[in-house]
mmCIF file of C-alpha atoms in Angstrom:
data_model
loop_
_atom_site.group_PDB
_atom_site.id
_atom_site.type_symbol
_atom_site.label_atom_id
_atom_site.label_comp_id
_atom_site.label_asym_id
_atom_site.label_seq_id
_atom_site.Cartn_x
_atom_site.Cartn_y
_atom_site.Cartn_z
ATOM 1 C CA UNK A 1 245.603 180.265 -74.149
ATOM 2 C CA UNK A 2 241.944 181.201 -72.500
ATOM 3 C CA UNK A 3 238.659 180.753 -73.778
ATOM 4 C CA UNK A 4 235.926 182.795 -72.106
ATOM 5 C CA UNK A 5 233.174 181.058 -72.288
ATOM 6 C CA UNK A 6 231.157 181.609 -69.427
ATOM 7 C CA UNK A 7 231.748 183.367 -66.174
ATOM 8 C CA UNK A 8 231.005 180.211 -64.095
ATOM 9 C CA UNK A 9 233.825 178.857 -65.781
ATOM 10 C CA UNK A 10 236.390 181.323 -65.459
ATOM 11 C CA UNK A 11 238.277 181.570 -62.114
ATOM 12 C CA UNK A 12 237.186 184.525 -59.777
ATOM 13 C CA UNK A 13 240.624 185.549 -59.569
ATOM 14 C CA UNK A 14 240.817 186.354 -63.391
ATOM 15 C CA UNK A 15 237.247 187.718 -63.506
ATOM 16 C CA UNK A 16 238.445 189.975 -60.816
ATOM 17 C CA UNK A 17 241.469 190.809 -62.875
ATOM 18 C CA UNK A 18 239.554 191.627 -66.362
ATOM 19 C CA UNK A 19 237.246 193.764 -64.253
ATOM 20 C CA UNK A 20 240.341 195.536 -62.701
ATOM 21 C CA UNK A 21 242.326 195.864 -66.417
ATOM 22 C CA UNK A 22 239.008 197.249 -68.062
ATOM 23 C CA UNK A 23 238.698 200.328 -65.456
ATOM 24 C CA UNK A 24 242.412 201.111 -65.910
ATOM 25 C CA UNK A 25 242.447 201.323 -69.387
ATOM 26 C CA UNK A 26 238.894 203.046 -69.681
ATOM 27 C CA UNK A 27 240.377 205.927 -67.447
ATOM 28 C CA UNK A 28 243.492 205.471 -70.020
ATOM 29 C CA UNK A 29 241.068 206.981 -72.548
ATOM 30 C CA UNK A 30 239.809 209.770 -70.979
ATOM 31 C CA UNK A 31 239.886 213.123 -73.531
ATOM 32 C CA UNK A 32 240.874 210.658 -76.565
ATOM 33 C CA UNK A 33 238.743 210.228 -79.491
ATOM 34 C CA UNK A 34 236.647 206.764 -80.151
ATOM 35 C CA UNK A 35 238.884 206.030 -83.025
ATOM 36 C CA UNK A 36 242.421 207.096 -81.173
ATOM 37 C CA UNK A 37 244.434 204.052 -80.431
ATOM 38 C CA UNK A 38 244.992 203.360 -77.301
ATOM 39 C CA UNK A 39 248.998 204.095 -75.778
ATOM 40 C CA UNK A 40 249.484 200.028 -75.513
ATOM 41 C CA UNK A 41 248.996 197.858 -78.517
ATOM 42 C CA UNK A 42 248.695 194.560 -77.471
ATOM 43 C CA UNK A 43 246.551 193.305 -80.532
ATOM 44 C CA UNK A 44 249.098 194.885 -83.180
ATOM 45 C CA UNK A 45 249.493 192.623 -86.123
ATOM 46 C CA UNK A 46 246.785 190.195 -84.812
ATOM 47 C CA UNK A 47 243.336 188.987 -86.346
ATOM 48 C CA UNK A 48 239.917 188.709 -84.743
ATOM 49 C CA UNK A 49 237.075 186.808 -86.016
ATOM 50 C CA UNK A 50 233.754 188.185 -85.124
ATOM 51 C CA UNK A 51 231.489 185.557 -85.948
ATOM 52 C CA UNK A 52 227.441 186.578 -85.824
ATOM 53 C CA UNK A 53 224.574 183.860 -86.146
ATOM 54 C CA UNK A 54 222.192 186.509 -84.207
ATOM 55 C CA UNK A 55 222.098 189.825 -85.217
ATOM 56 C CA UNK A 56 223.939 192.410 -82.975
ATOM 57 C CA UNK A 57 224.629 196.585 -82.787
ATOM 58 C CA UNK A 58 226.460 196.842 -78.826
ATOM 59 C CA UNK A 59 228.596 193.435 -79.064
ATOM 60 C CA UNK A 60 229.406 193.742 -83.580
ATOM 61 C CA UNK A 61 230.489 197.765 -82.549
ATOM 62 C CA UNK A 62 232.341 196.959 -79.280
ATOM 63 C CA UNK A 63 234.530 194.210 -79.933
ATOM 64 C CA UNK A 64 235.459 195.923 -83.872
ATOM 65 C CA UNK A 65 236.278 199.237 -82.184
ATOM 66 C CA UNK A 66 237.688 197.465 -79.262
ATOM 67 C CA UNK A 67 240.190 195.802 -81.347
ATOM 68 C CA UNK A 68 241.140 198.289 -83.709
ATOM 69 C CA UNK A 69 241.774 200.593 -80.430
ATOM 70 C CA UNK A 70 244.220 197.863 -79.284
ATOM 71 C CA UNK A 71 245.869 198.288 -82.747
ATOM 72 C CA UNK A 72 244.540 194.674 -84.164
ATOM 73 C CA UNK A 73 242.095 193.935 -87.020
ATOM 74 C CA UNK A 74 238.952 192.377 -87.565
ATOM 75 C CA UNK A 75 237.118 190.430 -89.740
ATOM 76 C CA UNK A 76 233.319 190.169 -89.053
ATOM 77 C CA UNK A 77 231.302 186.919 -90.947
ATOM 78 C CA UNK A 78 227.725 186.326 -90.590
ATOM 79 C CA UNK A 79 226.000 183.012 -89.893
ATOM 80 C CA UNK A 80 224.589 183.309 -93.802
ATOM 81 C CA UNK A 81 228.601 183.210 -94.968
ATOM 82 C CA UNK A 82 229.666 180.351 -93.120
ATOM 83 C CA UNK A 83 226.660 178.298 -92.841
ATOM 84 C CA UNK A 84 227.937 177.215 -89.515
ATOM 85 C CA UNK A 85 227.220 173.415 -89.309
ATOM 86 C CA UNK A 86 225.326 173.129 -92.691
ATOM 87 C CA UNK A 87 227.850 171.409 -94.404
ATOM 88 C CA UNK A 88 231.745 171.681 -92.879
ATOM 89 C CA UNK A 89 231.328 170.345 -89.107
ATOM 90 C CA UNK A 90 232.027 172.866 -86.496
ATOM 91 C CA UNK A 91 234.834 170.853 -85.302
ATOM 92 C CA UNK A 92 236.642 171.415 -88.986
ATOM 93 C CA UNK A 93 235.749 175.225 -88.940
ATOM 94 C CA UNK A 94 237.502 175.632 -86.344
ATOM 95 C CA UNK A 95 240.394 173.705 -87.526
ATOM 96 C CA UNK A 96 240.304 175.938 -90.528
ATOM 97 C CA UNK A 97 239.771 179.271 -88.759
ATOM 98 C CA UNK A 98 242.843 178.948 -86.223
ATOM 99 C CA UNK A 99 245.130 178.537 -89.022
ATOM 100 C CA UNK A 100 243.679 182.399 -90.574
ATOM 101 C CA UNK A 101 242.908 184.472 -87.201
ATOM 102 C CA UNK A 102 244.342 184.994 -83.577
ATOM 103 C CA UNK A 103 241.088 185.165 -81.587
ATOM 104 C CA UNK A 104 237.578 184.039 -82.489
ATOM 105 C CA UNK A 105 234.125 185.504 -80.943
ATOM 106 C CA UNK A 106 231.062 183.855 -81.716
ATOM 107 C CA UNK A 107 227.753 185.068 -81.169
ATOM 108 C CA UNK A 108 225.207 182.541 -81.833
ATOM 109 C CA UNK A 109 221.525 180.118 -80.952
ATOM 110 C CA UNK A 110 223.053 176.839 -79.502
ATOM 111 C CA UNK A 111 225.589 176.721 -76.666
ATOM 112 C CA UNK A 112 226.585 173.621 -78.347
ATOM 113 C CA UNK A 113 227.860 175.470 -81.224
ATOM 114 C CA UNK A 114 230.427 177.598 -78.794
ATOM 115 C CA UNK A 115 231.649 174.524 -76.936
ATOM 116 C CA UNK A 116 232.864 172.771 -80.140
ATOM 117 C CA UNK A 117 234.084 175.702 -81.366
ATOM 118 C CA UNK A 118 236.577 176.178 -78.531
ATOM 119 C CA UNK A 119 236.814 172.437 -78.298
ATOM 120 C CA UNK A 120 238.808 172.463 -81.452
ATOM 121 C CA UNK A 121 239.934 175.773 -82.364
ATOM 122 C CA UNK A 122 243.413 176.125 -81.261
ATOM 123 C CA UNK A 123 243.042 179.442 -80.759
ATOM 124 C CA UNK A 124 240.997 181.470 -77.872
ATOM 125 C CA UNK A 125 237.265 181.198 -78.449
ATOM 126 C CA UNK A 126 234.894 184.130 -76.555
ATOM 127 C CA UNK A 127 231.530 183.468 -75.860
ATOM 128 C CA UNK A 128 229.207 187.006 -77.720
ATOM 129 C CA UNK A 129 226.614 185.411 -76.640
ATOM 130 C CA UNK A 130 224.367 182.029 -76.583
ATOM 131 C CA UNK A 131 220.434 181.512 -75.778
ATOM 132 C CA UNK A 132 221.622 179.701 -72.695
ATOM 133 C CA UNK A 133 224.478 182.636 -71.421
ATOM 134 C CA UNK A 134 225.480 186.030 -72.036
ATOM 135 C CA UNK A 135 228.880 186.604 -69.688
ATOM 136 C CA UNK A 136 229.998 189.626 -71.853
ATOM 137 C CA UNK A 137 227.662 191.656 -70.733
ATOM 138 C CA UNK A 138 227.504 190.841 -67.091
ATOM 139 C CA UNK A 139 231.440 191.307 -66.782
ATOM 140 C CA UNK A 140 230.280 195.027 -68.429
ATOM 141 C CA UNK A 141 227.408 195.160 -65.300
ATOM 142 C CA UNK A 142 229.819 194.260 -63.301
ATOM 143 C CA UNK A 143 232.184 197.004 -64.019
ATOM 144 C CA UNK A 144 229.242 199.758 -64.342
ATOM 145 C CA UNK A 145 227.897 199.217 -60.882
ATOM 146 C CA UNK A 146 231.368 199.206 -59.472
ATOM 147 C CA UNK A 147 232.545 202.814 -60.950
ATOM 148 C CA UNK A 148 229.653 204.334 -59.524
ATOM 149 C CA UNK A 149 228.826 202.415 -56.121
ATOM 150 C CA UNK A 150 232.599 200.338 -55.424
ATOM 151 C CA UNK A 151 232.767 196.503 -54.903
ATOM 152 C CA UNK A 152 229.424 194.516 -55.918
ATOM 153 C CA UNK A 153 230.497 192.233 -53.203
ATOM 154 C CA UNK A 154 227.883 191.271 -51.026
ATOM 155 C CA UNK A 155 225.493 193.863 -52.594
ATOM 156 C CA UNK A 156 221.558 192.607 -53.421
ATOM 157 C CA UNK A 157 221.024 192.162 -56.837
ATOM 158 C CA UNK A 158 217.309 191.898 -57.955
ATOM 159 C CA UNK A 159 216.540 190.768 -61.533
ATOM 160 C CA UNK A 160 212.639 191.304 -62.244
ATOM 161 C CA UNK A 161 210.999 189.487 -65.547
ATOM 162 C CA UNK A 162 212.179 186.447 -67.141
ATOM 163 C CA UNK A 163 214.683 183.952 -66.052
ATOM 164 C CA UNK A 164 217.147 183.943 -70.106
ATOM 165 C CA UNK A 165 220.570 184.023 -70.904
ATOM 166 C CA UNK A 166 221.311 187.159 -69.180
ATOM 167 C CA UNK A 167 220.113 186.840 -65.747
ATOM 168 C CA UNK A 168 221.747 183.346 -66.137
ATOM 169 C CA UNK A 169 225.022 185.264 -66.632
ATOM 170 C CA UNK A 170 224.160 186.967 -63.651
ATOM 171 C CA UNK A 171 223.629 183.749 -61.875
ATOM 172 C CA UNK A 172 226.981 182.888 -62.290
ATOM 173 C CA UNK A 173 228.145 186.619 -61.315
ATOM 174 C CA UNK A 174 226.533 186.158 -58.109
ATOM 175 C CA UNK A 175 228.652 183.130 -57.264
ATOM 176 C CA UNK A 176 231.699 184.247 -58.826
ATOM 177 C CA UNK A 177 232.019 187.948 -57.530
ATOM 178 C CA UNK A 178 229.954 187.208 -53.896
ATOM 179 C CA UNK A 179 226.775 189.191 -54.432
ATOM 180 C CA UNK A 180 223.130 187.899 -53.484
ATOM 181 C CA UNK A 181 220.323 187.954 -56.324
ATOM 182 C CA UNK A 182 216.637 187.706 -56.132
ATOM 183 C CA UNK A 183 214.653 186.606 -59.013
ATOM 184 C CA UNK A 184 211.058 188.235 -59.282
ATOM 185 C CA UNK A 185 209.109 186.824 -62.055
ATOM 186 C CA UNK A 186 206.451 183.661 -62.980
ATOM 187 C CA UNK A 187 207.472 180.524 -62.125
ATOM 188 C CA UNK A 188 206.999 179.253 -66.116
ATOM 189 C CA UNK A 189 209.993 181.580 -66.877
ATOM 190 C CA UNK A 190 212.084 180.783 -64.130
ATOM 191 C CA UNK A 191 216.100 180.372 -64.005
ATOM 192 C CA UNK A 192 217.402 177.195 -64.401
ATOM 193 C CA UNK A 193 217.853 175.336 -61.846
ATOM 194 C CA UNK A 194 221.354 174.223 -62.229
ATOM 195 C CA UNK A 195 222.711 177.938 -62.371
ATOM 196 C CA UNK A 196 220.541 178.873 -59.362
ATOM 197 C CA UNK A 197 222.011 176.062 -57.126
ATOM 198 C CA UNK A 198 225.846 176.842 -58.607
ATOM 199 C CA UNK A 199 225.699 180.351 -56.840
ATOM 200 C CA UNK A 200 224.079 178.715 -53.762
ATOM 201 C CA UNK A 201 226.813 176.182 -53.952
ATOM 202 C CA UNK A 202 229.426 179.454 -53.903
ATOM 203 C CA UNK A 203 227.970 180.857 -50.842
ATOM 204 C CA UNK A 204 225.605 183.408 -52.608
ATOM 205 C CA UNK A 205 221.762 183.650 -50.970
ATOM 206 C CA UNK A 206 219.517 183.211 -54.374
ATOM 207 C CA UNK A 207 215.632 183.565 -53.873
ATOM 208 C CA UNK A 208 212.427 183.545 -55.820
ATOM 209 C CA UNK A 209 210.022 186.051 -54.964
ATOM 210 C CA UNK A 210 206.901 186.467 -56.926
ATOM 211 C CA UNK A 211 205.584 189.517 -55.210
ATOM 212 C CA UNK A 212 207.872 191.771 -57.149
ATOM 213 C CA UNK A 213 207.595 194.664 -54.447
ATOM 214 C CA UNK A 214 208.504 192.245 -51.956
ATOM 215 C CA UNK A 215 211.561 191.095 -54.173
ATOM 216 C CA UNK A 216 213.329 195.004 -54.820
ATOM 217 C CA UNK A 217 213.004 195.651 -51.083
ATOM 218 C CA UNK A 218 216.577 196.427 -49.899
ATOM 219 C CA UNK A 219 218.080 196.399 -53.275
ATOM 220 C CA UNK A 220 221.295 198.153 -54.383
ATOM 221 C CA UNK A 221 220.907 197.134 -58.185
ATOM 222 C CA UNK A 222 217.606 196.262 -60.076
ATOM 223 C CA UNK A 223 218.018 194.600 -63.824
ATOM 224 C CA UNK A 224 215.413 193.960 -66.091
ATOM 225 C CA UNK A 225 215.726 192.607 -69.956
ATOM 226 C CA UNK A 226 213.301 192.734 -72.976
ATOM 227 C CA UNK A 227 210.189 190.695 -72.546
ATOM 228 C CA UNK A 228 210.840 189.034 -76.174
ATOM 229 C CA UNK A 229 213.169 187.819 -78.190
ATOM 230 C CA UNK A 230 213.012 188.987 -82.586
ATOM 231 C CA UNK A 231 212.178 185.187 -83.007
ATOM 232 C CA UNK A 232 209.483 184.661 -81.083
ATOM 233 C CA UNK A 233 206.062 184.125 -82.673
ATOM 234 C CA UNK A 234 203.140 186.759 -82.260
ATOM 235 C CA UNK A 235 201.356 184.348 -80.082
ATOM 236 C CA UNK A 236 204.348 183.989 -77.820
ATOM 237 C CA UNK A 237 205.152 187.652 -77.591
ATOM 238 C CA UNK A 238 201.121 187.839 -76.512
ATOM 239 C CA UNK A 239 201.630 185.214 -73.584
ATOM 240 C CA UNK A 240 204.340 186.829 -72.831
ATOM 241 C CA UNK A 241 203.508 190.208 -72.033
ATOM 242 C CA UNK A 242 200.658 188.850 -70.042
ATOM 243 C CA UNK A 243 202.905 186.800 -67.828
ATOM 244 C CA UNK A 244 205.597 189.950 -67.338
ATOM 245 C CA UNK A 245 203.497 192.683 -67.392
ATOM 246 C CA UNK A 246 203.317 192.532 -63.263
ATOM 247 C CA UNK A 247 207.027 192.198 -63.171
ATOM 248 C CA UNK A 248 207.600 195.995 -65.373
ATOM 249 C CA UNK A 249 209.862 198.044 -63.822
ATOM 250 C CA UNK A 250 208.340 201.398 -63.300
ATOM 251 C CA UNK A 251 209.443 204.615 -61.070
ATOM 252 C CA UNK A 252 206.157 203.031 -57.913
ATOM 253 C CA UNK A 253 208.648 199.887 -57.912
ATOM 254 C CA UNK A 254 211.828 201.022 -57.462
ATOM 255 C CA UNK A 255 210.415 203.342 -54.855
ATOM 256 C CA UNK A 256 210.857 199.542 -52.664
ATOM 257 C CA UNK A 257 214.522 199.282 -53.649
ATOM 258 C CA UNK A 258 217.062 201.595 -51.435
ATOM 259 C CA UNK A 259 216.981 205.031 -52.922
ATOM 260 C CA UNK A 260 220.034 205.059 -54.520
ATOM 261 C CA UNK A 261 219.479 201.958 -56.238
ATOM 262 C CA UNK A 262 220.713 201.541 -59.855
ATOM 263 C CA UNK A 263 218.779 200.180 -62.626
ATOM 264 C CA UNK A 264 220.030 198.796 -65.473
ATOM 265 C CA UNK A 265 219.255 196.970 -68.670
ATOM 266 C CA UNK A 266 221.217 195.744 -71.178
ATOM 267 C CA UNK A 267 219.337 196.913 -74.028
ATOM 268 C CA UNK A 268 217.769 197.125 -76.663
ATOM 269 C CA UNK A 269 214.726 198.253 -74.429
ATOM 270 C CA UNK A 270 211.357 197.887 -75.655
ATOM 271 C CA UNK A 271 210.687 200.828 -73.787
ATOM 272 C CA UNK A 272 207.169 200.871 -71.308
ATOM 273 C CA UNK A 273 206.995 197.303 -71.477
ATOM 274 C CA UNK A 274 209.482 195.850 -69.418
ATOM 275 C CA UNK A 275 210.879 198.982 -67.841
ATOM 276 C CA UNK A 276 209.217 202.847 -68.350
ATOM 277 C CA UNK A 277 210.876 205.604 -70.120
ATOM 278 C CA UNK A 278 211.103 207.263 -66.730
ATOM 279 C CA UNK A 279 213.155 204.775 -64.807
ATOM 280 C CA UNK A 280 215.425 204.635 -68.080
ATOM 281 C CA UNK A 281 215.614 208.251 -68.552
ATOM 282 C CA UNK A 282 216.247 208.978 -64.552
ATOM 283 C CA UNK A 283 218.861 209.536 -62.070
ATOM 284 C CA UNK A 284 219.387 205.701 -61.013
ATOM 285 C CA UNK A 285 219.752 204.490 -64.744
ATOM 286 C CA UNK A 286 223.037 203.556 -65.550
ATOM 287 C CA UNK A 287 222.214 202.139 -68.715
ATOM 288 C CA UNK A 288 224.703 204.031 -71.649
ATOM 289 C CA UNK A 289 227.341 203.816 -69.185
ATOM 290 C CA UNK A 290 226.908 200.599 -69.102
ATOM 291 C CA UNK A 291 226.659 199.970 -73.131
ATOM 292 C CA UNK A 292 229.718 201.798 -72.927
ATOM 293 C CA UNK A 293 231.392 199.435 -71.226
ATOM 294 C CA UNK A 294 230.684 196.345 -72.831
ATOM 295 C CA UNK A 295 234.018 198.189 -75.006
ATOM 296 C CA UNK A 296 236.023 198.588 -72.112
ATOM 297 C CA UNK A 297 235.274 194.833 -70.400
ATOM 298 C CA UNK A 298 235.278 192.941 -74.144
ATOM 299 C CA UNK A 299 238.755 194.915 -74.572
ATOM 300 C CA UNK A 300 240.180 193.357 -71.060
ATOM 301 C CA UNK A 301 238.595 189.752 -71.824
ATOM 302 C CA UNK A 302 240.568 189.814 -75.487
ATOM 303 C CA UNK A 303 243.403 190.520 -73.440
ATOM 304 C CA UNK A 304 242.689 187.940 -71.009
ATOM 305 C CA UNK A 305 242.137 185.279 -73.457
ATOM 306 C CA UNK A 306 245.568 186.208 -75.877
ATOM 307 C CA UNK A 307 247.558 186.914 -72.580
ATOM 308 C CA UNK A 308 248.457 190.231 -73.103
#
């Protein structure tokens, strides 16, 4: 049994390996319809849990028509339904939920939350996503800048605006899969510290550049991610903006980056804040392709985790 919990924690081997199983069986599915099953059915007569504290459209529709195109089934709670840690411990939950389901995924606030989860569950326990990490969707980066530009290896990464749970993810990438990152954005909203220094450790160069320009120079990917989060106060969305708006990625800034650069962003985009509608509408945005493949990556991680 595998959890995948975070990308830092999973061997690079096996990252390599989900990566590698996700591109076979997305060019499996060329020509088919969305809700064709796929030719193997490893998830046939198995139950996932897909457990939501946060709202969600790409990770709730990926991993349900992920599974059903493996030939498994799903059952999708909300935080409101289980009132996760509001009365039954975590630690009993997931006592309880291994005994009903195959595979859990949990998308929720506090990282906390995940790690008992998969302390006691006694079944593999996927991280959908935390306020600390978000290593779905990086494995899914991963595999979009590889179909259209080969191995990330060694490649500059630049993520410009503020240091969350997804350029954390990415963080971890870097060390994991060998690529360098740079970080352009204030120093309040900086990456922690202990994810920078992991991919140091791992032989990745990591920098902080505040002049944003000076940051994309040379770069074969540039990432952004929305400025604010649903939850955050007016006030906070207002300081926010202020502090980021330097660090919007526009077409005059990716004119520094190598000219076949990609862009991506993991969306939803609050478009012409952090990035313009041109750069997301143009020739170096990858970013449906890589929505798309949050399916194909979540479906190789299941697999991963239930060794099949």
């Amino acid at each position: 049994m595998n959890h995948f919990l975070d990308i830092h924690l999973t061997a690079p081997q096996d990252l390599r390996q989900i990566i590698d199983s996700a591109a076979t069986m997305k060019e499996a599915r060329k020509g088919r319809t969305r809700g064709a099953p796929d030719d193997d059915l490893p998830l046939e007569g198995r139950m996932v849990a897909l457990i939501f504290e946060k709202p969600s459209t790409r990770t709730r529709v990926s991993f349900d028509v992920g599974v059903r195109q493996m030939g498994g089934e799903t059952m999708v709670l909300s935080g409101q339904d289980m009132q996760l840690g509001h009365g039954e411990t975590i630690a009993d939950t997931a006592r309880v939920m291994s005994r009903y389901v195959d595979l859990i995924m949990i998308r929720t606030f506090d990282e906390a939350v995940l790690t008992e989860m998969a302390e006691f569950a006694t079944v593999p326990v996927i991280n959908g996503l935390t306020d600390r990490t978000h290593p779905c969707q990086i494995m899914a980066d991963v595999l979009t800048y590889e179909e259209h530009r080969g191995p990330i290896k060694g490649k500059k990464v630049v993520w410009s605006g503020d240091g969350n749970n997804v350029c954390a993810s990415f963080l971890h990438a870097a060390g994991q899969f060998g690529f360098d990152l740079t970080f352009a954005g204030p120093a309040t909203l900086d990456p922690e510290k202990e994810w920078v220094e992991f991919a140091r450790g791992k032989g990745s160069t990591i920098e902080i550049e505040r002049d944003p320009q000076k940051a994309v120079a040379g770069a074969d990917l540039v990432v952004t991610d929305t400025w604010v989060s649903m939850h955050d106060a007016q006030s906070a969305r207002e300081r926010r903006h202020n502090q980021l708006r330097p660090y919007r990625v526009d077409a005059e800034l990716m004119s520094h980056a190598k000219p076949d650069a990609l862009f991506m962003h993991c969306l939803p985009a609050h478009r012409d804040d952090e990035v313009t509608s041109e750069v997301m509408d143009g020739p170096n945005s990858v970013i449906f392709d890589e929505a798309e493949n949050r399916l194909h990556a979540q479906k190789a991680i299941m697999r991963y985790c239930l060794g099949v």
